[in-house]
Amino acid sequence: MVARYSRRTLLGAGLGGIATLLTGGYAWTRYRTRHTVRIRPLDIVTESDESVTVELTLTDEAGHREENRTVQLDPASGDDEARRFGPWMKYAGEWRIDAVFEEHRLELTAAELTDRLEGSGWGVDCAHITIVVTADGGLESHVDPSDAC
């Protein structure tokens, strides 16, 4: 017995296959970029009553970009902060942040950043990151969603 299919059946099956392929491609792209962030803005704040110098390194884990910055802040007077600008604002990537203040070190990977953002994990996220030099000389970080992107 010879199976016969109408043109409508073949066209419907073909369109269904194309739709499945496109949906799968879109989902894979979103999943593949689940740890990709755009950092906007990146703030460094001091709560210390002394001047502080923080060495800051941001690296795109793909190895395309690296930025090294030295940030000097005056003693805290309530509103002292330094806002850093760089390629991490424009280019989304799997950014890694390393901050060093005296003997204290803070390391944040792209996976940690997206884990600390609410509702993240599918596609590119936008983060507002604040690195804080505490009053006792330690380093802390605050990661919040950003509306600036």
Tab-separated table of C-alpha atoms in Angstrom:
chain	number	residue	atom	x	y	z
A	1	MET	CA	0.000	0.000	0.000
A	2	VAL	CA	1.377	3.385	-0.994
A	3	ALA	CA	1.082	6.165	1.596
A	4	ARG	CA	-0.145	9.432	0.159
A	5	TYR	CA	0.217	12.742	1.878
A	6	SER	CA	-1.391	15.945	0.794
A	7	ARG	CA	0.573	19.095	0.192
A	8	ARG	CA	-1.007	20.635	3.285
A	9	THR	CA	0.211	17.785	5.457
A	10	LEU	CA	3.743	18.035	4.096
A	11	LEU	CA	3.768	21.833	4.386
A	12	GLY	CA	2.440	21.642	7.969
A	13	ALA	CA	5.075	19.072	8.940
A	14	GLY	CA	7.819	21.176	7.353
A	15	LEU	CA	6.699	24.373	9.096
A	16	GLY	CA	6.426	22.494	12.398
A	17	GLY	CA	9.984	21.225	11.996
A	18	ILE	CA	11.286	24.707	11.207
A	19	ALA	CA	9.446	26.175	14.220
A	20	THR	CA	10.893	23.476	16.480
A	21	LEU	CA	14.398	24.158	15.157
A	22	LEU	CA	14.085	27.931	15.661
A	23	THR	CA	12.646	27.547	19.164
A	24	GLY	CA	15.423	25.135	20.131
A	25	GLY	CA	18.074	27.497	18.743
A	26	TYR	CA	16.647	30.432	20.680
A	27	ALA	CA	16.462	28.414	23.919
A	28	TRP	CA	20.049	27.174	23.457
A	29	THR	CA	21.323	30.718	22.903
A	30	ARG	CA	19.591	31.946	26.059
A	31	TYR	CA	20.915	28.981	28.063
A	32	ARG	CA	24.457	29.405	26.703
A	33	THR	CA	24.546	33.052	27.830
A	34	ARG	CA	23.063	32.364	31.292
A	35	HIS	CA	26.209	33.670	33.077
A	36	THR	CA	26.665	36.668	30.806
A	37	VAL	CA	26.323	40.048	32.497
A	38	ARG	CA	26.618	43.684	31.617
A	39	ILE	CA	27.868	45.624	34.642
A	40	ARG	CA	26.256	49.014	34.796
A	41	PRO	CA	27.295	50.672	37.042
A	42	LEU	CA	30.263	49.475	39.081
A	43	ASP	CA	30.664	51.498	42.278
A	44	ILE	CA	33.401	51.407	44.895
A	45	VAL	CA	32.491	52.806	48.301
A	46	THR	CA	34.433	53.227	51.531
A	47	GLU	CA	33.113	53.146	55.065
A	48	SER	CA	36.617	53.514	56.489
A	49	ASP	CA	37.770	56.657	58.269
A	50	GLU	CA	41.110	56.439	56.413
A	51	SER	CA	42.059	56.908	52.773
A	52	VAL	CA	41.932	53.634	50.874
A	53	THR	CA	43.437	52.320	47.654
A	54	VAL	CA	41.697	49.412	45.938
A	55	GLU	CA	43.248	47.464	43.072
A	56	LEU	CA	40.492	46.380	40.718
A	57	THR	CA	40.747	43.878	37.862
A	58	LEU	CA	37.879	42.972	35.564
A	59	THR	CA	38.447	40.150	33.137
A	60	ASP	CA	36.163	38.758	30.464
A	61	GLU	CA	36.458	35.014	31.074
A	62	ALA	CA	36.548	34.479	27.317
A	63	GLY	CA	39.881	36.322	27.418
A	64	HIS	CA	38.875	39.146	25.073
A	65	ARG	CA	39.108	42.062	27.496
A	66	GLU	CA	40.887	42.891	30.722
A	67	GLU	CA	40.845	46.124	32.675
A	68	ASN	CA	43.099	47.009	35.610
A	69	ARG	CA	42.249	50.025	37.714
A	70	THR	CA	43.574	51.588	40.890
A	71	VAL	CA	40.911	53.443	42.831
A	72	GLN	CA	41.794	55.878	45.605
A	73	LEU	CA	39.053	57.028	47.961
A	74	ASP	CA	39.175	59.661	50.679
A	75	PRO	CA	37.960	58.826	54.191
A	76	ALA	CA	34.223	58.200	54.405
A	77	SER	CA	32.091	61.272	54.842
A	78	GLY	CA	28.729	59.755	54.008
A	79	ASP	CA	28.669	60.032	50.232
A	80	ASP	CA	32.169	59.089	49.055
A	81	GLU	CA	32.058	56.671	46.172
A	82	ALA	CA	33.854	56.133	42.927
A	83	ARG	CA	31.957	55.042	39.869
A	84	ARG	CA	34.079	53.102	37.398
A	85	PHE	CA	33.416	53.130	33.679
A	86	GLY	CA	34.788	50.641	31.216
A	87	PRO	CA	33.972	48.043	28.573
A	88	TRP	CA	31.951	45.989	31.052
A	89	MET	CA	29.211	48.629	30.701
A	90	LYS	CA	28.939	48.250	26.941
A	91	TYR	CA	29.941	44.663	26.276
A	92	ALA	CA	28.119	41.790	27.899
A	93	GLY	CA	30.384	38.939	28.898
A	94	GLU	CA	31.277	36.489	31.609
A	95	TRP	CA	33.047	39.135	33.679
A	96	ARG	CA	35.217	38.200	36.640
A	97	ILE	CA	35.920	40.846	39.273
A	98	ASP	CA	38.995	40.784	41.524
A	99	ALA	CA	39.367	43.523	44.131
A	100	VAL	CA	42.333	43.809	46.500
A	101	PHE	CA	42.612	46.132	49.478
A	102	GLU	CA	45.718	45.642	51.636
A	103	GLU	CA	45.661	41.904	52.516
A	104	HIS	CA	41.942	41.449	51.754
A	105	ARG	CA	40.813	39.994	48.443
A	106	LEU	CA	37.360	39.768	46.895
A	107	GLU	CA	36.702	37.523	43.898
A	108	LEU	CA	33.400	37.421	42.024
A	109	THR	CA	32.887	35.125	39.044
A	110	ALA	CA	30.179	35.525	36.420
A	111	ALA	CA	28.316	32.521	37.837
A	112	GLU	CA	28.332	34.071	41.333
A	113	LEU	CA	27.086	37.379	39.951
A	114	THR	CA	24.138	35.808	38.152
A	115	ASP	CA	23.346	33.610	41.168
A	116	ARG	CA	23.026	36.726	43.310
A	117	LEU	CA	20.697	38.459	40.851
A	118	GLU	CA	17.012	37.691	41.286
A	119	GLY	CA	15.312	36.296	38.208
A	120	SER	CA	18.531	35.779	36.264
A	121	GLY	CA	19.965	32.797	34.523
A	122	TRP	CA	18.489	32.965	31.013
A	123	GLY	CA	20.286	35.294	28.670
A	124	VAL	CA	22.203	38.483	29.355
A	125	ASP	CA	21.593	40.155	32.720
A	126	CYS	CA	22.351	43.690	33.823
A	127	ALA	CA	23.928	44.165	37.265
A	128	HIS	CA	24.663	47.083	39.578
A	129	ILE	CA	27.683	46.037	41.599
A	130	THR	CA	28.990	47.899	44.619
A	131	ILE	CA	32.307	46.972	46.216
A	132	VAL	CA	32.509	48.236	49.786
A	133	VAL	CA	35.614	48.760	51.914
A	134	THR	CA	34.148	48.252	55.377
A	135	ALA	CA	34.997	50.258	58.475
A	136	ASP	CA	37.131	47.373	59.800
A	137	GLY	CA	39.125	47.176	56.533
A	138	GLY	CA	37.406	44.226	54.876
A	139	LEU	CA	35.836	43.962	51.442
A	140	GLU	CA	32.177	43.261	50.710
A	141	SER	CA	30.081	43.282	47.579
A	142	HIS	CA	26.463	44.077	46.811
A	143	VAL	CA	24.929	42.801	43.586
A	144	ASP	CA	21.566	44.188	42.496
A	145	PRO	CA	19.637	44.185	39.226
A	146	SER	CA	20.210	47.340	37.188
A	147	ASP	CA	17.676	49.266	35.140
A	148	ALA	CA	20.400	51.270	33.361
A	149	CYS	CA	21.011	48.790	30.524
